[in-house]
Coordinates of N, CA and C in Angstrom, one line a residue:
Chain A
Q426 N 7.8 -22.3 24.9 CA 7.5 -23.7 25.1 C 8.2 -24.3 26.3
V427 N 7.7 -25.3 26.8 CA 8.3 -25.9 28.0 C 9.7 -26.5 27.7
Q428 N 10.6 -26.1 28.5 CA 12.0 -26.7 28.4 C 12.5 -27.1 29.7
L429 N 13.0 -28.3 29.8 CA 13.7 -28.8 31.0 C 15.1 -29.3 30.6
V430 N 16.1 -28.8 31.3 CA 17.4 -29.1 31.0 C 18.1 -29.6 32.2
E431 N 18.5 -30.9 32.2 CA 19.2 -31.5 33.3 C 20.7 -31.3 33.2
S432 N 21.4 -31.3 34.3 CA 22.8 -31.2 34.4 C 23.3 -31.8 35.7
G433 N 24.6 -32.0 35.7 CA 25.2 -32.5 37.0 C 25.7 -33.9 36.9
G434 N 25.3 -34.6 35.8 CA 25.7 -36.0 35.8 C 27.2 -36.2 35.6
G435 N 27.7 -37.4 35.7 CA 29.1 -37.7 35.5 C 29.5 -39.0 36.1
V436 N 30.8 -39.3 36.2 CA 31.3 -40.5 36.8 C 31.6 -40.3 38.2
V437 N 31.1 -41.1 39.1 CA 31.4 -41.0 40.5 C 31.6 -42.4 41.1
Q438 N 32.5 -42.4 42.1 CA 32.8 -43.7 42.8 C 31.7 -44.1 43.7
P439 N 31.5 -45.4 43.9 CA 30.5 -45.9 44.9 C 30.7 -45.3 46.3
G440 N 29.6 -45.0 46.9 CA 29.6 -44.4 48.2 C 29.7 -42.8 48.2
R441 N 30.0 -42.3 47.0 CA 30.1 -40.8 47.0 C 28.8 -40.2 46.7
S442 N 28.8 -38.8 46.6 CA 27.6 -38.1 46.3 C 27.6 -37.3 45.0
L443 N 26.4 -36.9 44.6 CA 26.3 -36.1 43.4 C 25.0 -35.4 43.4
R444 N 25.0 -34.1 42.9 CA 23.7 -33.4 42.9 C 23.3 -33.1 41.4
L445 N 22.2 -33.5 41.1 CA 21.6 -33.1 39.7 C 20.8 -31.9 39.8
S446 N 20.7 -31.2 38.7 CA 19.9 -30.0 38.6 C 19.0 -30.1 37.4
C447 N 17.9 -29.5 37.4 CA 17.0 -29.4 36.2 C 16.5 -28.0 36.1
A448 N 16.9 -27.3 35.1 CA 16.5 -25.9 34.9 C 15.2 -25.9 34.0
A449 N 14.2 -25.2 34.5 CA 12.9 -25.2 33.9 C 12.6 -23.8 33.3
S450 N 12.0 -23.8 32.1 CA 11.6 -22.6 31.5 C 10.3 -22.8 30.6
G451 N 9.6 -21.7 30.3 CA 8.5 -21.8 29.4 C 7.2 -22.1 30.1
F452 N 7.2 -22.2 31.4 CA 6.0 -22.3 32.2 C 6.2 -21.8 33.6
T453 N 5.1 -21.7 34.4 CA 5.2 -21.2 35.8 C 5.6 -22.3 36.7
F454 N 6.9 -22.4 36.8 CA 7.6 -23.6 37.6 C 6.9 -23.8 38.9
S455 N 6.7 -22.7 39.6 CA 6.2 -22.7 41.0 C 4.8 -23.3 41.1
S456 N 4.1 -23.5 40.0 CA 2.7 -24.0 40.1 C 2.6 -25.5 39.9
Y457 N 3.8 -26.2 39.6 CA 3.7 -27.6 39.2 C 4.6 -28.5 40.1
G458 N 4.0 -29.7 40.4 CA 4.9 -30.7 40.9 C 5.9 -31.2 39.9
M459 N 7.0 -31.7 40.4 CA 8.1 -32.2 39.5 C 8.6 -33.6 39.9
H460 N 9.0 -34.3 38.9 CA 9.5 -35.7 39.2 C 10.9 -35.9 38.7
W461 N 11.6 -36.9 39.3 CA 12.8 -37.5 38.7 C 12.5 -38.9 38.3
V462 N 12.9 -39.3 37.1 CA 12.8 -40.6 36.6 C 14.1 -41.1 36.1
R463 N 14.5 -42.3 36.2 CA 15.8 -42.8 35.7 C 15.6 -44.0 34.8
Q464 N 16.6 -44.2 34.0 CA 16.6 -45.4 33.1 C 18.1 -45.9 33.1
A465 N 18.2 -47.1 33.6 CA 19.5 -47.8 33.6 C 19.8 -48.2 32.1
P466 N 21.1 -48.4 31.8 CA 21.4 -48.7 30.4 C 20.7 -50.0 29.9
G467 N 20.0 -49.9 28.8 CA 19.3 -51.0 28.3 C 18.0 -51.5 29.0
K468 N 17.6 -50.7 30.0 CA 16.5 -51.1 30.9 C 15.3 -50.2 30.7
G469 N 14.3 -50.4 31.5 CA 13.1 -49.6 31.4 C 13.1 -48.4 32.3
L470 N 12.0 -47.7 32.3 CA 12.0 -46.4 33.1 C 11.6 -46.8 34.6
E471 N 12.3 -46.1 35.5 CA 12.0 -46.2 36.9 C 11.7 -44.9 37.5
W472 N 10.5 -44.8 38.1 CA 10.2 -43.5 38.8 C 11.1 -43.4 40.1
V473 N 11.6 -42.2 40.4 CA 12.5 -42.0 41.5 C 11.9 -41.2 42.6
A474 N 11.3 -40.0 42.3 CA 10.9 -39.1 43.3 C 10.0 -38.1 42.7
V475 N 9.1 -37.5 43.6 CA 8.3 -36.4 43.2 C 8.3 -35.4 44.3
I476 N 8.1 -34.1 44.0 CA 8.0 -33.0 44.9 C 6.8 -32.1 44.5
S477 N 6.1 -31.7 45.5 CA 4.9 -30.8 45.2 C 5.4 -29.5 44.8
Y478 N 4.4 -28.7 44.3 CA 4.7 -27.4 43.7 C 5.4 -26.4 44.6
D479 N 5.1 -26.6 45.9 CA 5.8 -25.7 46.9 C 6.9 -26.3 47.7
G480 N 7.2 -27.6 47.4 CA 8.2 -28.3 48.1 C 7.8 -28.9 49.4
S481 N 6.6 -28.8 49.8 CA 6.1 -29.2 51.1 C 5.9 -30.7 51.2
N482 N 5.8 -31.4 50.1 CA 5.5 -32.8 50.1 C 6.5 -33.5 49.1
K483 N 7.1 -34.6 49.6 CA 8.1 -35.3 48.8 C 7.9 -36.8 49.0
Y484 N 8.0 -37.5 47.9 CA 7.8 -39.0 48.0 C 8.9 -39.6 47.1
Y485 N 9.3 -40.8 47.6 CA 10.5 -41.5 47.0 C 10.2 -43.0 46.7
A486 N 10.9 -43.5 45.7 CA 10.9 -44.9 45.4 C 11.7 -45.6 46.6
D487 N 11.3 -46.8 46.9 CA 11.9 -47.6 48.0 C 13.4 -47.7 47.7
S488 N 13.8 -47.8 46.4 CA 15.2 -48.1 46.0 C 16.1 -46.9 46.4
V489 N 15.6 -45.7 46.6 CA 16.4 -44.5 46.8 C 16.1 -43.8 48.1
K490 N 15.0 -44.3 48.8 CA 14.6 -43.6 50.0 C 15.7 -43.7 51.1
G491 N 16.0 -42.5 51.7 CA 17.0 -42.5 52.7 C 18.4 -42.1 52.1
R492 N 18.5 -42.2 50.8 CA 19.8 -41.8 50.2 C 19.7 -40.6 49.3
F493 N 18.5 -40.5 48.6 CA 18.3 -39.4 47.7 C 17.4 -38.4 48.3
T494 N 17.6 -37.1 48.0 CA 16.7 -36.0 48.4 C 16.3 -35.1 47.2
I495 N 15.0 -35.0 47.0 CA 14.5 -34.1 46.0 C 14.2 -32.7 46.6
S496 N 14.5 -31.7 45.9 CA 14.2 -30.3 46.4 C 14.1 -29.4 45.2
R497 N 13.6 -28.2 45.5 CA 13.4 -27.2 44.4 C 13.7 -25.8 44.9
D498 N 14.0 -24.9 44.0 CA 14.2 -23.5 44.3 C 13.3 -22.8 43.3
N499 N 12.1 -22.4 43.8 CA 11.2 -21.7 42.8 C 11.7 -20.4 42.4
S500 N 12.5 -19.8 43.2 CA 13.1 -18.4 42.7 C 14.0 -18.6 41.6
K501 N 14.6 -19.8 41.4 CA 15.6 -20.1 40.4 C 15.0 -21.0 39.3
N502 N 13.7 -21.4 39.4 CA 13.1 -22.3 38.5 C 13.9 -23.5 38.3
T503 N 14.4 -24.1 39.4 CA 15.3 -25.2 39.3 C 14.9 -26.3 40.3
L504 N 15.0 -27.5 39.8 CA 14.7 -28.8 40.5 C 16.0 -29.4 40.8
Y505 N 16.1 -30.1 42.0 CA 17.4 -30.8 42.3 C 17.1 -32.2 42.7
L506 N 18.2 -33.0 42.6 CA 18.2 -34.3 43.2 C 19.6 -34.6 43.8
Q507 N 19.6 -34.6 45.2 CA 20.8 -34.8 45.9 C 20.9 -36.4 46.1
M508 N 22.0 -36.9 45.6 CA 22.2 -38.4 45.6 C 23.4 -38.7 46.5
N509 N 23.2 -39.4 47.6 CA 24.2 -39.8 48.5 C 24.4 -41.3 48.5
S510 N 25.5 -41.8 49.0 CA 25.8 -43.2 49.1 C 25.5 -43.9 47.8
L511 N 26.0 -43.4 46.8 CA 25.7 -44.0 45.4 C 26.2 -45.4 45.3
R512 N 25.4 -46.2 44.5 CA 25.7 -47.6 44.3 C 25.8 -47.8 42.8
A513 N 26.4 -48.9 42.4 CA 26.6 -49.2 41.0 C 25.2 -49.3 40.3
E514 N 24.2 -49.8 41.1 CA 22.9 -49.9 40.5 C 22.1 -48.6 40.3
D515 N 22.7 -47.5 40.7 CA 22.2 -46.2 40.5 C 22.6 -45.6 39.1
T516 N 23.5 -46.3 38.5 CA 23.9 -45.9 37.1 C 22.7 -45.9 36.2
A517 N 22.5 -44.7 35.6 CA 21.3 -44.5 34.8 C 21.4 -43.1 34.1
V518 N 20.5 -42.9 33.1 CA 20.2 -41.6 32.7 C 19.0 -41.1 33.6
Y519 N 19.2 -39.9 34.1 CA 18.2 -39.3 35.0 C 17.5 -38.2 34.3
Y520 N 16.2 -38.3 34.3 CA 15.3 -37.3 33.6 C 14.5 -36.6 34.7
C521 N 14.3 -35.3 34.5 CA 13.2 -34.6 35.2 C 12.0 -34.5 34.3
A522 N 10.9 -34.4 35.0 CA 9.6 -34.4 34.2 C 8.6 -33.5 35.0
K523 N 7.7 -32.9 34.2 CA 6.8 -31.9 34.8 C 5.4 -32.4 35.0
D524 N 4.9 -32.1 36.2 CA 3.5 -32.4 36.5 C 3.1 -33.8 36.7
K525 N 1.9 -34.1 37.3 CA 1.6 -35.4 37.8 C 1.6 -36.4 36.6
G526 N 1.3 -36.0 35.4 CA 1.3 -36.9 34.3 C 2.6 -37.0 33.5
L527 N 3.6 -36.4 34.1 CA 4.9 -36.4 33.4 C 4.8 -35.9 32.0
F528 N 4.1 -34.7 31.8 CA 3.8 -34.2 30.5 C 5.0 -33.8 29.7
H529 N 6.0 -33.3 30.3 CA 7.2 -32.9 29.5 C 8.4 -33.5 30.2
W530 N 9.4 -33.8 29.4 CA 10.6 -34.4 30.0 C 11.8 -33.6 29.4
G531 N 12.9 -33.7 30.2 CA 14.2 -33.2 29.7 C 14.8 -34.2 28.9
Q532 N 16.0 -33.9 28.4 CA 16.8 -34.9 27.6 C 17.6 -35.9 28.5
G533 N 17.7 -35.6 29.8 CA 18.4 -36.5 30.7 C 19.9 -36.2 30.9
T534 N 20.4 -36.7 32.0 CA 21.8 -36.6 32.3 C 22.3 -37.9 32.8
L535 N 23.4 -38.4 32.3 CA 23.9 -39.7 32.6 C 24.8 -39.7 33.9
V536 N 24.4 -40.6 34.8 CA 25.2 -40.8 36.0 C 25.8 -42.2 36.0
T537 N 27.1 -42.3 36.1 CA 27.8 -43.6 36.1 C 28.5 -43.7 37.5
V538 N 28.1 -44.8 38.2 CA 28.7 -45.1 39.5 C 29.7 -46.2 39.3
S539 N 31.0 -45.9 39.4 CA 32.0 -46.9 39.1 C 33.3 -46.6 39.8
S540 N 34.0 -47.6 40.2 CA 35.3 -47.3 40.8 C 36.4 -47.3 39.7
Chain B
S769 N 5.4 -54.3 46.7 CA 5.2 -53.0 46.1 C 4.3 -53.1 44.9
Y770 N 3.7 -52.0 44.5 CA 2.8 -52.0 43.4 C 3.5 -52.2 42.0
E771 N 2.8 -52.9 41.2 CA 3.4 -53.2 39.9 C 2.4 -53.0 38.7
L772 N 2.9 -52.6 37.6 CA 2.2 -52.6 36.4 C 2.8 -53.6 35.4
T773 N 2.0 -54.4 34.7 CA 2.5 -55.4 33.9 C 2.1 -55.2 32.4
Q774 N 3.1 -55.2 31.6 CA 3.0 -55.0 30.1 C 3.6 -56.2 29.4
P775 N 3.1 -56.6 28.2 CA 3.8 -57.6 27.4 C 5.1 -57.1 27.0
P776 N 6.2 -57.9 26.9 CA 7.5 -57.4 26.5 C 7.5 -56.9 25.1
S777 N 6.7 -57.5 24.2 CA 6.8 -57.2 22.8 C 5.5 -57.4 22.1
V778 N 5.2 -56.5 21.1 CA 4.1 -56.6 20.2 C 4.6 -56.4 18.8
S779 N 4.1 -57.1 17.9 CA 4.5 -56.9 16.5 C 3.3 -56.9 15.6
V780 N 3.3 -55.9 14.7 CA 2.3 -55.8 13.7 C 2.9 -55.4 12.3
S781 N 2.1 -55.5 11.3 CA 2.5 -55.0 10.0 C 2.0 -53.6 9.8
P782 N 2.6 -52.8 9.0 CA 2.2 -51.5 8.7 C 0.7 -51.4 8.3
G783 N -0.1 -50.5 8.9 CA -1.5 -50.4 8.6 C -2.4 -51.2 9.5
Q784 N -1.8 -52.1 10.3 CA -2.6 -52.9 11.2 C -2.8 -52.2 12.5
T785 N -3.6 -52.7 13.3 CA -3.9 -52.1 14.7 C -3.0 -52.8 15.7
A786 N -2.3 -52.0 16.5 CA -1.5 -52.5 17.5 C -2.2 -52.2 18.9
R787 N -2.2 -53.2 19.7 CA -2.8 -52.9 21.1 C -1.8 -53.4 22.1
I788 N -1.5 -52.5 23.0 CA -0.5 -52.7 24.1 C -1.3 -52.6 25.4
T789 N -1.2 -53.7 26.3 CA -2.0 -53.7 27.5 C -1.1 -53.4 28.7
C790 N -1.8 -52.9 29.8 CA -1.1 -52.6 31.0 C -2.0 -53.0 32.1
S791 N -1.6 -53.9 33.0 CA -2.5 -54.4 34.1 C -2.0 -54.0 35.4
G792 N -2.9 -53.6 36.3 CA -2.5 -53.2 37.6 C -3.7 -53.1 38.5
D793 N -3.5 -53.5 39.8 CA -4.7 -53.6 40.7 C -5.3 -52.2 41.0
A794 N -4.5 -51.1 40.9 CA -5.0 -49.8 41.3 C -5.6 -49.1 40.1
L795 N -5.6 -49.7 38.9 CA -6.0 -48.9 37.7 C -7.5 -48.6 37.7
P796 N -8.4 -49.4 38.4 CA -9.8 -48.9 38.5 C -9.9 -47.5 39.2
K797 N -8.9 -47.2 40.0 CA -9.0 -45.9 40.8 C -8.0 -44.9 40.3
K798 N -7.0 -45.3 39.6 CA -5.9 -44.3 39.2 C -5.8 -44.3 37.7
Y799 N -5.5 -43.1 37.2 CA -5.3 -42.9 35.7 C -4.1 -43.6 35.2
A800 N -4.2 -44.0 34.0 CA -3.0 -44.5 33.3 C -2.5 -43.5 32.3
Y801 N -1.2 -43.5 32.1 CA -0.5 -42.6 31.2 C 0.4 -43.5 30.3
W802 N 0.6 -43.1 29.1 CA 1.4 -43.8 28.1 C 2.5 -42.9 27.5
Y803 N 3.7 -43.5 27.4 CA 4.8 -42.8 26.8 C 5.4 -43.6 25.7
Q804 N 5.9 -42.9 24.7 CA 6.6 -43.5 23.6 C 8.1 -43.1 23.7
Q805 N 9.0 -44.1 23.6 CA 10.4 -43.8 23.7 C 11.1 -44.4 22.5
K806 N 11.6 -43.6 21.6 CA 12.4 -44.1 20.5 C 13.9 -44.2 20.9
S807 N 14.6 -45.0 20.2 CA 16.0 -45.2 20.6 C 16.8 -44.0 20.8
G808 N 17.4 -43.8 22.0 CA 18.3 -42.7 22.2 C 17.6 -41.4 22.5
Q809 N 16.3 -41.4 22.7 CA 15.5 -40.2 22.9 C 14.8 -40.3 24.3
A810 N 14.4 -39.1 24.7 CA 13.6 -39.0 26.0 C 12.2 -39.5 25.7
P811 N 11.5 -40.0 26.7 CA 10.1 -40.4 26.5 C 9.2 -39.2 26.1
V812 N 8.1 -39.5 25.4 CA 7.1 -38.5 25.0 C 5.8 -39.0 25.4
L813 N 5.0 -38.2 26.1 CA 3.6 -38.6 26.5 C 2.7 -38.7 25.2
V814 N 2.0 -39.8 25.1 CA 1.1 -40.0 24.0 C -0.3 -40.1 24.4
I815 N -0.6 -40.5 25.6 CA -1.9 -40.6 26.2 C -1.9 -40.2 27.7
Y816 N -2.8 -39.4 28.1 CA -2.9 -39.1 29.5 C -4.3 -39.3 30.1
E817 N -4.4 -39.5 31.4 CA -5.7 -39.7 32.0 C -6.5 -40.8 31.2
D818 N -5.9 -41.9 31.0 CA -6.5 -43.1 30.4 C -6.7 -42.9 28.9
S819 N -7.3 -41.8 28.4 CA -7.8 -41.8 27.0 C -7.6 -40.4 26.3
K820 N -6.9 -39.5 27.0 CA -6.8 -38.1 26.4 C -5.5 -38.1 25.6
R821 N -5.5 -37.4 24.5 CA -4.4 -37.3 23.6 C -3.8 -35.9 23.6
P822 N -2.5 -35.7 24.0 CA -1.9 -34.3 24.0 C -1.9 -33.8 22.5
S823 N -1.9 -32.5 22.5 CA -1.8 -31.8 21.2 C -0.5 -32.3 20.5
G824 N -0.6 -32.5 19.2 CA 0.5 -32.9 18.4 C 0.7 -34.4 18.3
I825 N -0.1 -35.2 19.0 CA 0.0 -36.6 18.9 C -1.0 -37.1 17.9
P826 N -0.6 -37.9 16.9 CA -1.5 -38.3 15.8 C -2.8 -39.0 16.4
E827 N -3.9 -38.8 15.7 CA -5.2 -39.4 16.1 C -5.2 -40.9 16.1
R828 N -4.2 -41.5 15.4 CA -4.2 -43.0 15.5 C -3.8 -43.6 16.8
F829 N -3.4 -42.7 17.7 CA -3.1 -43.1 19.1 C -4.3 -42.9 19.9
S830 N -4.8 -43.9 20.6 CA -5.9 -43.8 21.5 C -5.7 -44.7 22.8
G831 N -6.4 -44.4 23.8 CA -6.3 -45.1 25.0 C -7.6 -45.4 25.7
S832 N -7.7 -46.5 26.4 CA -8.9 -46.9 27.1 C -8.5 -47.6 28.4
S833 N -9.4 -47.7 29.3 CA -9.2 -48.4 30.6 C -10.5 -49.0 31.1
S834 N -10.4 -50.3 31.5 CA -11.5 -51.0 32.0 C -11.0 -51.9 33.1
G835 N -11.6 -51.7 34.3 CA -11.2 -52.6 35.4 C -9.7 -52.4 35.7
T836 N -9.0 -53.5 35.8 CA -7.6 -53.5 36.1 C -6.7 -53.4 34.9
M837 N -7.2 -53.1 33.7 CA -6.4 -53.1 32.5 C -6.6 -51.8 31.7
A838 N -5.5 -51.2 31.4 CA -5.5 -50.1 30.4 C -4.9 -50.5 29.1
T839 N -5.3 -49.9 28.0 CA -4.9 -50.3 26.7 C -4.5 -49.1 25.9
L840 N -3.4 -49.2 25.2 CA -3.0 -48.2 24.2 C -3.2 -48.9 22.9
T841 N -3.9 -48.2 22.0 CA -4.2 -48.7 20.7 C -3.6 -47.7 19.7
I842 N -3.0 -48.3 18.7 CA -2.4 -47.5 17.6 C -3.1 -48.1 16.3
S843 N -4.1 -47.3 15.8 CA -4.9 -47.7 14.7 C -4.1 -47.4 13.4
G844 N -3.8 -48.4 12.6 CA -3.1 -48.1 11.3 C -1.6 -47.7 11.7
A845 N -1.0 -48.7 12.4 CA 0.4 -48.4 12.8 C 1.3 -48.1 11.7
Q846 N 2.2 -47.1 11.9 CA 3.2 -46.7 10.9 C 4.6 -47.2 11.3
V847 N 5.4 -47.3 10.3 CA 6.8 -47.7 10.6 C 7.5 -46.8 11.7
E848 N 7.1 -45.5 11.6 CA 7.7 -44.5 12.6 C 7.2 -44.7 14.0
D849 N 6.1 -45.6 14.2 CA 5.6 -45.8 15.5 C 6.4 -46.9 16.2
E850 N 7.4 -47.5 15.5 CA 8.2 -48.5 16.2 C 9.0 -47.9 17.3
A851 N 8.8 -48.4 18.5 CA 9.4 -47.7 19.7 C 9.1 -48.6 20.9
D852 N 9.6 -48.2 22.0 CA 9.2 -48.8 23.3 C 8.1 -47.9 23.9
Y853 N 7.1 -48.6 24.5 CA 6.0 -47.9 25.1 C 5.9 -48.3 26.5
Y854 N 5.7 -47.3 27.4 CA 5.6 -47.5 28.8 C 4.2 -47.0 29.3
C855 N 3.6 -47.8 30.2 CA 2.5 -47.2 30.9 C 3.0 -46.7 32.3
Y856 N 2.2 -45.8 32.9 CA 2.6 -45.2 34.2 C 1.4 -44.9 35.0
S857 N 1.5 -45.1 36.3 CA 0.4 -44.7 37.1 C 0.9 -44.5 38.5
T858 N 0.0 -44.3 39.5 CA 0.4 -44.3 40.9 C -0.3 -45.3 41.7
D859 N 0.2 -45.7 42.8 CA -0.5 -46.7 43.6 C -1.6 -46.1 44.3
S860 N -2.5 -46.9 44.9 CA -3.7 -46.3 45.5 C -3.6 -46.1 47.0
S861 N -2.3 -46.3 47.5 CA -2.2 -46.2 49.0 C -2.1 -44.8 49.5
G862 N -2.1 -43.8 48.6 CA -2.1 -42.4 49.0 C -0.7 -41.9 49.2
N863 N 0.3 -42.7 48.9 CA 1.7 -42.2 49.1 C 2.2 -41.5 47.8
H864 N 1.5 -41.4 46.8 CA 1.8 -40.6 45.6 C 3.0 -41.2 44.9
R865 N 3.4 -42.4 45.1 CA 4.5 -43.0 44.4 C 4.1 -43.4 43.0
G866 N 5.0 -43.0 42.1 CA 4.7 -43.4 40.7 C 5.3 -44.8 40.4
V867 N 4.8 -45.4 39.4 CA 5.3 -46.7 38.9 C 5.1 -46.8 37.4
F868 N 6.1 -47.4 36.8 CA 6.1 -47.7 35.4 C 5.9 -49.2 35.1
G869 N 5.2 -49.5 34.0 CA 5.3 -50.8 33.5 C 6.6 -51.1 33.0
G870 N 6.9 -52.4 32.7 CA 8.2 -52.8 32.3 C 8.5 -52.4 30.8
G871 N 7.5 -51.9 30.1 CA 7.8 -51.5 28.7 C 7.4 -52.6 27.7
T872 N 7.0 -52.1 26.6 CA 6.6 -53.0 25.5 C 7.3 -52.5 24.2
K873 N 8.1 -53.4 23.6 CA 8.8 -53.1 22.3 C 7.8 -53.3 21.2
L874 N 7.4 -52.2 20.5 CA 6.5 -52.4 19.4 C 7.3 -52.4 18.1
T875 N 7.2 -53.5 17.4 CA 7.8 -53.7 16.1 C 6.8 -53.5 15.0
V876 N 7.0 -52.7 14.0 CA 6.1 -52.5 12.9 C 6.9 -52.9 11.6
L877 N 6.6 -54.0 11.0 CA 7.3 -54.5 9.8 C 6.5 -55.4 9.0

């Protein structure tokens, strides 16, 4: 069955960087686009970024464009989110999700940006 | 930027039909997707491509879309259906950016 496991979250100071990972299994990872979605504490879902199956196309929400970079390593079945210049408002649970319809989600990893 | 609009809350009694709407200018051209999120859990897809139901989702969940509005219908809502529901789609500008509605808290009591 499809399994997505996020990791890399934690507490980080404003202005610093963090890289999230999403390990995928149970499907042919290299055939599907992948997304990152986040949810601030007590708030709704916010779409963050998408990457095509081969990594050639990437799109971002305005709120993270220029600071976050989505990437993937199909040889390792792993999706990444490099987050730079982090702000307090980036504090959220970050989920990875599979395919254009976000058919499957991981359990999320919490990122807290605080001094 | 593109927005999807949902009512903040819907309340029904058990066995009644709950309808949650999602409005957006691009919905005539783009599919709507619906997710259920229970407290402390990751979202789960309940409807995709406007009206299709993934395997394992009860038949009481259905979806429709007409014009600029998509609707999630839960026929004979159960207490266990109490959750937050989010619609999702992409804008029509071709930039493939996703967007979520603000979410609707469904109360079944």
